[in-house]
PDB file of C-alpha atoms in Angstrom:
ATOM      1  CA  THR A   1     -75.978 -50.625  35.474  1.00  0.00           C
ATOM      2  CA  GLN A   2     -76.681 -49.826  31.849  1.00  0.00           C
ATOM      3  CA  LEU A   3     -74.029 -48.283  29.626  1.00  0.00           C
ATOM      4  CA  LEU A   4     -74.847 -44.864  28.232  1.00  0.00           C
ATOM      5  CA  GLU A   5     -73.011 -44.153  25.016  1.00  0.00           C
ATOM      6  CA  GLN A   6     -72.765 -40.658  23.640  1.00  0.00           C
ATOM      7  CA  SER A   7     -71.781 -39.530  20.175  1.00  0.00           C
ATOM      8  CA  PRO A   8     -69.808 -37.902  18.886  1.00  0.00           C
ATOM      9  CA  GLN A   9     -67.062 -37.917  21.494  1.00  0.00           C
ATOM     10  CA  PHE A  10     -65.636 -34.637  20.263  1.00  0.00           C
ATOM     11  CA  LEU A  11     -67.136 -31.865  18.157  1.00  0.00           C
ATOM     12  CA  SER A  12     -65.519 -28.643  17.009  1.00  0.00           C
ATOM     13  CA  ILE A  13     -67.693 -26.193  15.091  1.00  0.00           C
ATOM     14  CA  GLN A  14     -67.818 -22.557  14.078  1.00  0.00           C
ATOM     15  CA  GLU A  15     -70.001 -20.047  15.864  1.00  0.00           C
ATOM     16  CA  GLY A  16     -73.451 -19.931  14.292  1.00  0.00           C
ATOM     17  CA  GLU A  17     -73.573 -23.559  13.187  1.00  0.00           C
ATOM     18  CA  ASN A  18     -76.165 -26.065  14.351  1.00  0.00           C
ATOM     19  CA  LEU A  19     -75.288 -29.390  15.954  1.00  0.00           C
ATOM     20  CA  THR A  20     -76.850 -32.503  17.436  1.00  0.00           C
ATOM     21  CA  VAL A  21     -75.397 -34.871  20.012  1.00  0.00           C
ATOM     22  CA  TYR A  22     -76.800 -38.252  20.916  1.00  0.00           C
ATOM     23  CA  CYS A  23     -77.191 -40.508  23.926  1.00  0.00           C
ATOM     24  CA  ASN A  24     -78.029 -44.182  23.497  1.00  0.00           C
ATOM     25  CA  SER A  25     -78.626 -47.182  25.696  1.00  0.00           C
ATOM     26  CA  SER A  26     -79.467 -50.819  25.104  1.00  0.00           C
ATOM     27  CA  SER A  27     -82.001 -50.625  27.931  1.00  0.00           C
ATOM     28  CA  VAL A  28     -84.994 -48.436  28.618  1.00  0.00           C
ATOM     29  CA  PHE A  29     -84.393 -45.266  30.594  1.00  0.00           C
ATOM     30  CA  SER A  30     -86.684 -44.565  33.516  1.00  0.00           C
ATOM     31  CA  SER A  31     -85.847 -40.927  32.958  1.00  0.00           C
ATOM     32  CA  LEU A  32     -82.926 -39.094  31.462  1.00  0.00           C
ATOM     33  CA  GLN A  33     -81.033 -35.952  32.334  1.00  0.00           C
ATOM     34  CA  TRP A  34     -78.651 -33.739  30.377  1.00  0.00           C
ATOM     35  CA  TYR A  35     -75.838 -31.878  32.144  1.00  0.00           C
ATOM     36  CA  ARG A  36     -73.297 -29.380  30.867  1.00  0.00           C
ATOM     37  CA  GLN A  37     -69.850 -29.119  32.403  1.00  0.00           C
ATOM     38  CA  GLU A  38     -67.727 -26.068  31.695  1.00  0.00           C
ATOM     39  CA  PRO A  39     -63.945 -26.271  32.018  1.00  0.00           C
ATOM     40  CA  GLY A  40     -62.812 -26.231  35.636  1.00  0.00           C
ATOM     41  CA  GLU A  41     -66.305 -26.661  37.043  1.00  0.00           C
ATOM     42  CA  GLY A  42     -68.717 -29.405  38.001  1.00  0.00           C
ATOM     43  CA  PRO A  43     -71.631 -30.521  35.809  1.00  0.00           C
ATOM     44  CA  VAL A  44     -74.827 -28.469  35.917  1.00  0.00           C
ATOM     45  CA  LEU A  45     -78.247 -29.938  35.187  1.00  0.00           C
ATOM     46  CA  LEU A  46     -79.901 -28.616  32.023  1.00  0.00           C
ATOM     47  CA  VAL A  47     -83.061 -30.715  31.756  1.00  0.00           C
ATOM     48  CA  THR A  48     -84.840 -33.900  32.810  1.00  0.00           C
ATOM     49  CA  VAL A  49     -87.032 -35.823  30.357  1.00  0.00           C
ATOM     50  CA  VAL A  50     -89.393 -38.508  31.524  1.00  0.00           C
ATOM     51  CA  THR A  51     -91.985 -39.356  28.865  1.00  0.00           C
ATOM     52  CA  GLY A  52     -91.201 -41.165  25.587  1.00  0.00           C
ATOM     53  CA  GLY A  53     -91.335 -38.703  22.694  1.00  0.00           C
ATOM     54  CA  GLU A  54     -91.003 -35.719  25.013  1.00  0.00           C
ATOM     55  CA  VAL A  55     -89.412 -32.557  23.633  1.00  0.00           C
ATOM     56  CA  LYS A  56     -88.126 -29.767  25.829  1.00  0.00           C
ATOM     57  CA  LYS A  57     -86.614 -26.466  24.804  1.00  0.00           C
ATOM     58  CA  LEU A  58     -84.187 -24.304  26.718  1.00  0.00           C
ATOM     59  CA  LYS A  59     -83.473 -21.182  24.642  1.00  0.00           C
ATOM     60  CA  ARG A  60     -81.379 -22.466  21.706  1.00  0.00           C
ATOM     61  CA  LEU A  61     -81.202 -26.012  23.088  1.00  0.00           C
ATOM     62  CA  THR A  62     -83.787 -28.647  22.149  1.00  0.00           C
ATOM     63  CA  PHE A  63     -83.874 -31.962  23.992  1.00  0.00           C
ATOM     64  CA  GLN A  64     -85.757 -34.977  22.680  1.00  0.00           C
ATOM     65  CA  PHE A  65     -86.458 -38.284  24.381  1.00  0.00           C
ATOM     66  CA  GLY A  66     -86.932 -41.237  22.048  1.00  0.00           C
ATOM     67  CA  ASP A  67     -90.345 -42.846  21.793  1.00  0.00           C
ATOM     68  CA  ALA A  68     -88.976 -46.101  23.203  1.00  0.00           C
ATOM     69  CA  ARG A  69     -87.075 -44.245  25.946  1.00  0.00           C
ATOM     70  CA  LYS A  70     -83.766 -45.819  24.904  1.00  0.00           C
ATOM     71  CA  ASP A  71     -82.208 -42.764  23.303  1.00  0.00           C
ATOM     72  CA  SER A  72     -82.101 -38.995  23.493  1.00  0.00           C
ATOM     73  CA  SER A  73     -80.728 -36.112  21.495  1.00  0.00           C
ATOM     74  CA  LEU A  74     -79.640 -32.565  22.197  1.00  0.00           C
ATOM     75  CA  HIS A  75     -79.792 -30.067  19.349  1.00  0.00           C
ATOM     76  CA  ILE A  76     -78.159 -26.655  19.595  1.00  0.00           C
ATOM     77  CA  THR A  77     -79.180 -23.945  17.144  1.00  0.00           C
ATOM     78  CA  ALA A  78     -76.726 -21.201  16.196  1.00  0.00           C
ATOM     79  CA  ALA A  79     -74.016 -22.340  18.576  1.00  0.00           C
ATOM     80  CA  GLN A  80     -72.115 -19.705  20.518  1.00  0.00           C
ATOM     81  CA  PRO A  81     -68.696 -19.830  22.212  1.00  0.00           C
ATOM     82  CA  GLY A  82     -70.505 -19.912  25.561  1.00  0.00           C
ATOM     83  CA  ASP A  83     -71.896 -23.327  24.604  1.00  0.00           C
ATOM     84  CA  THR A  84     -68.398 -24.790  24.798  1.00  0.00           C
ATOM     85  CA  GLY A  85     -68.197 -27.583  27.332  1.00  0.00           C
ATOM     86  CA  LEU A  86     -68.746 -31.242  28.053  1.00  0.00           C
ATOM     87  CA  TYR A  87     -72.326 -32.449  27.574  1.00  0.00           C
ATOM     88  CA  LEU A  88     -73.295 -35.462  29.657  1.00  0.00           C
ATOM     89  CA  CYS A  89     -76.435 -37.504  29.551  1.00  0.00           C
ATOM     90  CA  ALA A  90     -77.364 -39.382  32.686  1.00  0.00           C
ATOM     91  CA  GLN A  91     -79.824 -42.002  33.796  1.00  0.00           C
ATOM     92  CA  ARG A  92     -81.603 -41.008  36.951  1.00  0.00           C
ATOM     93  CA  GLY A  93     -82.240 -43.870  39.356  1.00  0.00           C
ATOM     94  CA  TYR A  94     -84.039 -43.647  42.666  1.00  0.00           C
ATOM     95  CA  GLN A  95     -81.167 -41.996  44.442  1.00  0.00           C
ATOM     96  CA  LYS A  96     -78.158 -42.109  42.175  1.00  0.00           C
ATOM     97  CA  VAL A  97     -77.342 -40.948  38.676  1.00  0.00           C
ATOM     98  CA  THR A  98     -75.273 -42.863  36.111  1.00  0.00           C
ATOM     99  CA  PHE A  99     -73.475 -40.686  33.591  1.00  0.00           C
ATOM    100  CA  GLY A 100     -72.736 -41.267  29.936  1.00  0.00           C
ATOM    101  CA  THR A 101     -69.367 -41.016  28.249  1.00  0.00           C
ATOM    102  CA  GLY A 102     -69.853 -37.364  27.283  1.00  0.00           C
ATOM    103  CA  THR A 103     -69.534 -35.175  24.181  1.00  0.00           C
ATOM    104  CA  LYS A 104     -66.882 -32.490  24.311  1.00  0.00           C
ATOM    105  CA  LEU A 105     -68.034 -29.471  22.301  1.00  0.00           C
ATOM    106  CA  GLN A 106     -65.852 -26.596  21.194  1.00  0.00           C
ATOM    107  CA  VAL A 107     -67.444 -23.590  19.506  1.00  0.00           C
ATOM    108  CA  ILE A 108     -64.914 -21.448  17.705  1.00  0.00           C
ATOM    109  CA  PRO A 109     -65.654 -17.704  17.461  1.00  0.00           C
TER     110      PRO A 109
ATOM    111  CA  ASP B   1     -76.847 -19.615  49.332  1.00  0.00           C
ATOM    112  CA  ALA B   2     -73.456 -21.249  49.026  1.00  0.00           C
ATOM    113  CA  GLY B   3     -73.238 -24.233  46.753  1.00  0.00           C
ATOM    114  CA  VAL B   4     -71.311 -27.400  47.430  1.00  0.00           C
ATOM    115  CA  ILE B   5     -67.901 -26.533  48.813  1.00  0.00           C
ATOM    116  CA  GLN B   6     -64.849 -28.670  48.214  1.00  0.00           C
ATOM    117  CA  SER B   7     -61.318 -28.326  49.494  1.00  0.00           C
ATOM    118  CA  PRO B   8     -58.624 -28.223  48.491  1.00  0.00           C
ATOM    119  CA  ARG B   9     -59.179 -27.181  44.863  1.00  0.00           C
ATOM    120  CA  HIS B  10     -55.803 -28.579  43.865  1.00  0.00           C
ATOM    121  CA  GLU B  11     -53.639 -31.182  45.543  1.00  0.00           C
ATOM    122  CA  VAL B  12     -50.230 -32.383  44.435  1.00  0.00           C
ATOM    123  CA  THR B  13     -48.701 -35.182  46.437  1.00  0.00           C
ATOM    124  CA  GLU B  14     -46.127 -37.904  46.149  1.00  0.00           C
ATOM    125  CA  MET B  15     -46.899 -41.545  45.713  1.00  0.00           C
ATOM    126  CA  GLY B  16     -47.485 -43.250  49.038  1.00  0.00           C
ATOM    127  CA  GLN B  17     -48.786 -40.188  50.850  1.00  0.00           C
ATOM    128  CA  GLU B  18     -52.225 -39.941  52.404  1.00  0.00           C
ATOM    129  CA  VAL B  19     -54.683 -37.601  50.718  1.00  0.00           C
ATOM    130  CA  THR B  20     -57.878 -36.259  52.273  1.00  0.00           C
ATOM    131  CA  LEU B  21     -60.502 -34.477  50.209  1.00  0.00           C
ATOM    132  CA  ARG B  22     -63.252 -32.541  51.925  1.00  0.00           C
ATOM    133  CA  CYS B  23     -66.817 -31.646  51.031  1.00  0.00           C
ATOM    134  CA  LYS B  24     -69.534 -29.503  52.542  1.00  0.00           C
ATOM    135  CA  PRO B  25     -72.907 -30.210  50.913  1.00  0.00           C
ATOM    136  CA  ILE B  26     -75.696 -27.715  50.417  1.00  0.00           C
ATOM    137  CA  SER B  27     -77.531 -27.131  53.682  1.00  0.00           C
ATOM    138  CA  GLY B  28     -80.696 -29.226  53.860  1.00  0.00           C
ATOM    139  CA  HIS B  29     -79.627 -31.778  51.273  1.00  0.00           C
ATOM    140  CA  ASN B  30     -79.655 -35.328  52.578  1.00  0.00           C
ATOM    141  CA  SER B  31     -77.781 -37.198  49.841  1.00  0.00           C
ATOM    142  CA  LEU B  32     -74.075 -36.815  49.096  1.00  0.00           C
ATOM    143  CA  PHE B  33     -72.098 -38.321  46.255  1.00  0.00           C
ATOM    144  CA  TRP B  34     -68.377 -38.659  45.499  1.00  0.00           C
ATOM    145  CA  TYR B  35     -67.339 -38.938  41.849  1.00  0.00           C
ATOM    146  CA  ARG B  36     -64.031 -39.295  40.043  1.00  0.00           C
ATOM    147  CA  GLN B  37     -63.497 -37.920  36.546  1.00  0.00           C
ATOM    148  CA  THR B  38     -60.722 -38.865  34.145  1.00  0.00           C
ATOM    149  CA  MET B  39     -60.311 -38.603  30.398  1.00  0.00           C
ATOM    150  CA  MET B  40     -60.211 -42.373  30.048  1.00  0.00           C
ATOM    151  CA  ARG B  41     -63.125 -43.365  32.265  1.00  0.00           C
ATOM    152  CA  GLY B  42     -65.317 -40.279  32.342  1.00  0.00           C
ATOM    153  CA  LEU B  43     -67.378 -39.456  35.437  1.00  0.00           C
ATOM    154  CA  GLU B  44     -67.595 -42.413  37.801  1.00  0.00           C
ATOM    155  CA  LEU B  45     -69.630 -42.656  40.976  1.00  0.00           C
ATOM    156  CA  LEU B  46     -67.438 -43.810  43.851  1.00  0.00           C
ATOM    157  CA  ILE B  47     -69.839 -43.805  46.799  1.00  0.00           C
ATOM    158  CA  TYR B  48     -72.995 -42.117  47.963  1.00  0.00           C
ATOM    159  CA  PHE B  49     -74.572 -41.415  51.332  1.00  0.00           C
ATOM    160  CA  ASN B  50     -78.181 -40.898  52.300  1.00  0.00           C
ATOM    161  CA  ASN B  51     -78.844 -39.271  55.670  1.00  0.00           C
ATOM    162  CA  ASN B  52     -75.128 -39.691  56.485  1.00  0.00           C
ATOM    163  CA  VAL B  53     -75.250 -43.465  55.913  1.00  0.00           C
ATOM    164  CA  PRO B  54     -73.201 -45.043  53.085  1.00  0.00           C
ATOM    165  CA  ILE B  55     -75.695 -46.660  50.712  1.00  0.00           C
ATOM    166  CA  ASP B  56     -73.580 -47.846  47.787  1.00  0.00           C
ATOM    167  CA  ASP B  57     -69.779 -47.997  47.793  1.00  0.00           C
ATOM    168  CA  SER B  58     -69.467 -50.415  44.891  1.00  0.00           C
ATOM    169  CA  GLY B  59     -67.646 -47.775  42.865  1.00  0.00           C
ATOM    170  CA  MET B  60     -64.789 -47.405  45.339  1.00  0.00           C
ATOM    171  CA  PRO B  61     -61.806 -48.769  43.433  1.00  0.00           C
ATOM    172  CA  GLU B  62     -60.046 -50.582  46.252  1.00  0.00           C
ATOM    173  CA  ASP B  63     -59.328 -50.613  49.955  1.00  0.00           C
ATOM    174  CA  ARG B  64     -57.000 -47.648  49.649  1.00  0.00           C
ATOM    175  CA  PHE B  65     -60.110 -45.486  49.277  1.00  0.00           C
ATOM    176  CA  SER B  66     -62.406 -44.691  52.180  1.00  0.00           C
ATOM    177  CA  ALA B  67     -65.165 -42.139  52.739  1.00  0.00           C
ATOM    178  CA  LYS B  68     -66.902 -40.865  55.821  1.00  0.00           C
ATOM    179  CA  MET B  69     -69.810 -38.589  56.574  1.00  0.00           C
ATOM    180  CA  PRO B  70     -69.745 -37.856  60.310  1.00  0.00           C
ATOM    181  CA  ASN B  71     -72.598 -35.337  60.073  1.00  0.00           C
ATOM    182  CA  ALA B  72     -74.976 -33.800  57.583  1.00  0.00           C
ATOM    183  CA  SER B  73     -72.641 -30.944  56.711  1.00  0.00           C
ATOM    184  CA  PHE B  74     -69.316 -32.653  56.139  1.00  0.00           C
ATOM    185  CA  SER B  75     -67.788 -35.569  54.263  1.00  0.00           C
ATOM    186  CA  THR B  76     -64.264 -36.747  53.516  1.00  0.00           C
ATOM    187  CA  LEU B  77     -62.741 -38.997  50.885  1.00  0.00           C
ATOM    188  CA  LYS B  78     -59.390 -40.428  51.874  1.00  0.00           C
ATOM    189  CA  ILE B  79     -56.805 -42.216  49.772  1.00  0.00           C
ATOM    190  CA  GLN B  80     -54.066 -44.031  51.648  1.00  0.00           C
ATOM    191  CA  PRO B  81     -51.567 -44.729  50.213  1.00  0.00           C
ATOM    192  CA  SER B  82     -51.993 -42.678  47.051  1.00  0.00           C
ATOM    193  CA  GLU B  83     -50.758 -43.878  43.657  1.00  0.00           C
ATOM    194  CA  PRO B  84     -50.146 -42.044  40.355  1.00  0.00           C
ATOM    195  CA  ARG B  85     -53.197 -43.747  38.808  1.00  0.00           C
ATOM    196  CA  ASP B  86     -55.369 -41.959  41.381  1.00  0.00           C
ATOM    197  CA  SER B  87     -54.673 -38.676  39.596  1.00  0.00           C
ATOM    198  CA  ALA B  88     -58.058 -37.275  38.566  1.00  0.00           C
ATOM    199  CA  VAL B  89     -60.625 -34.617  39.380  1.00  0.00           C
ATOM    200  CA  TYR B  90     -62.764 -35.632  42.331  1.00  0.00           C
ATOM    201  CA  PHE B  91     -66.246 -34.134  42.587  1.00  0.00           C
ATOM    202  CA  CYS B  92     -68.645 -34.043  45.458  1.00  0.00           C
ATOM    203  CA  ALA B  93     -72.348 -33.517  44.772  1.00  0.00           C
ATOM    204  CA  SER B  94     -75.415 -33.239  46.957  1.00  0.00           C
ATOM    205  CA  SER B  95     -79.132 -33.539  46.399  1.00  0.00           C
ATOM    206  CA  LEU B  96     -82.433 -33.660  48.197  1.00  0.00           C
ATOM    207  CA  SER B  97     -83.499 -37.247  47.648  1.00  0.00           C
ATOM    208  CA  GLY B  98     -87.116 -37.851  46.837  1.00  0.00           C
ATOM    209  CA  THR B  99     -87.557 -34.631  44.904  1.00  0.00           C
ATOM    210  CA  GLY B 100     -89.145 -34.777  41.483  1.00  0.00           C
ATOM    211  CA  ASN B 101     -86.179 -34.181  39.240  1.00  0.00           C
ATOM    212  CA  GLY B 102     -83.442 -35.622  41.458  1.00  0.00           C
ATOM    213  CA  GLU B 103     -81.080 -32.792  40.583  1.00  0.00           C
ATOM    214  CA  GLN B 104     -77.562 -33.168  41.857  1.00  0.00           C
ATOM    215  CA  TYR B 105     -75.559 -30.041  42.633  1.00  0.00           C
ATOM    216  CA  PHE B 106     -71.851 -30.446  42.043  1.00  0.00           C
ATOM    217  CA  GLY B 107     -68.956 -28.761  43.739  1.00  0.00           C
ATOM    218  CA  PRO B 108     -66.062 -27.283  41.755  1.00  0.00           C
ATOM    219  CA  GLY B 109     -63.950 -30.389  42.197  1.00  0.00           C
ATOM    220  CA  THR B 110     -60.511 -31.189  43.585  1.00  0.00           C
ATOM    221  CA  ARG B 111     -57.804 -31.792  41.005  1.00  0.00           C
ATOM    222  CA  LEU B 112     -55.490 -34.437  42.451  1.00  0.00           C
ATOM    223  CA  THR B 113     -52.051 -35.109  41.012  1.00  0.00           C
ATOM    224  CA  VAL B 114     -50.009 -37.952  42.449  1.00  0.00           C
ATOM    225  CA  THR B 115     -46.390 -37.992  41.298  1.00  0.00           C
TER     226      THR B 115
END
């Protein structure tokens, strides 16, 4: 099982600021998923990326998969308090998913 | 449609007691996963089932933990005897294996406190 490291661990920003969080592995991902977990709830899937260099957008969120498929980033434009939560990257295997260490984001109004 | 249902939402028990957590997956899903989440260790997979059969239980911490899935609509995770270090949020998730994106749907979790 490969280790998925996320950075930063914690991030506190003001509403309206931009931010980027990262997910890295020493091994190649077959595919990668990003989840968001709000306080008191379970994680919810945001996106799956499969192809090296792939970029996907979800409103103000932009997800990029590294060319070598060993890293990924999530960029949020003009963060809002509703973006507050724990962001988890995850490697999708055939049947199970291995989660990263997570980035806890707080957006202050 | 109802999502994944877990009960209880909160459980406080004393060390040494038996704890049973329950999960009802989304109807039609054939894979079920039990996770544990703590600040120190993050989200860890404990065990998962496919078509009610345990496939990988390598994440189960020790013999005090056991999980069953007697039918497609119900699973339990039991801790006996419980210890303070078992305090965590336990999530159940289900998915339809073989689908393109392999999305897992999580329940709201059970917050377990062992004193």
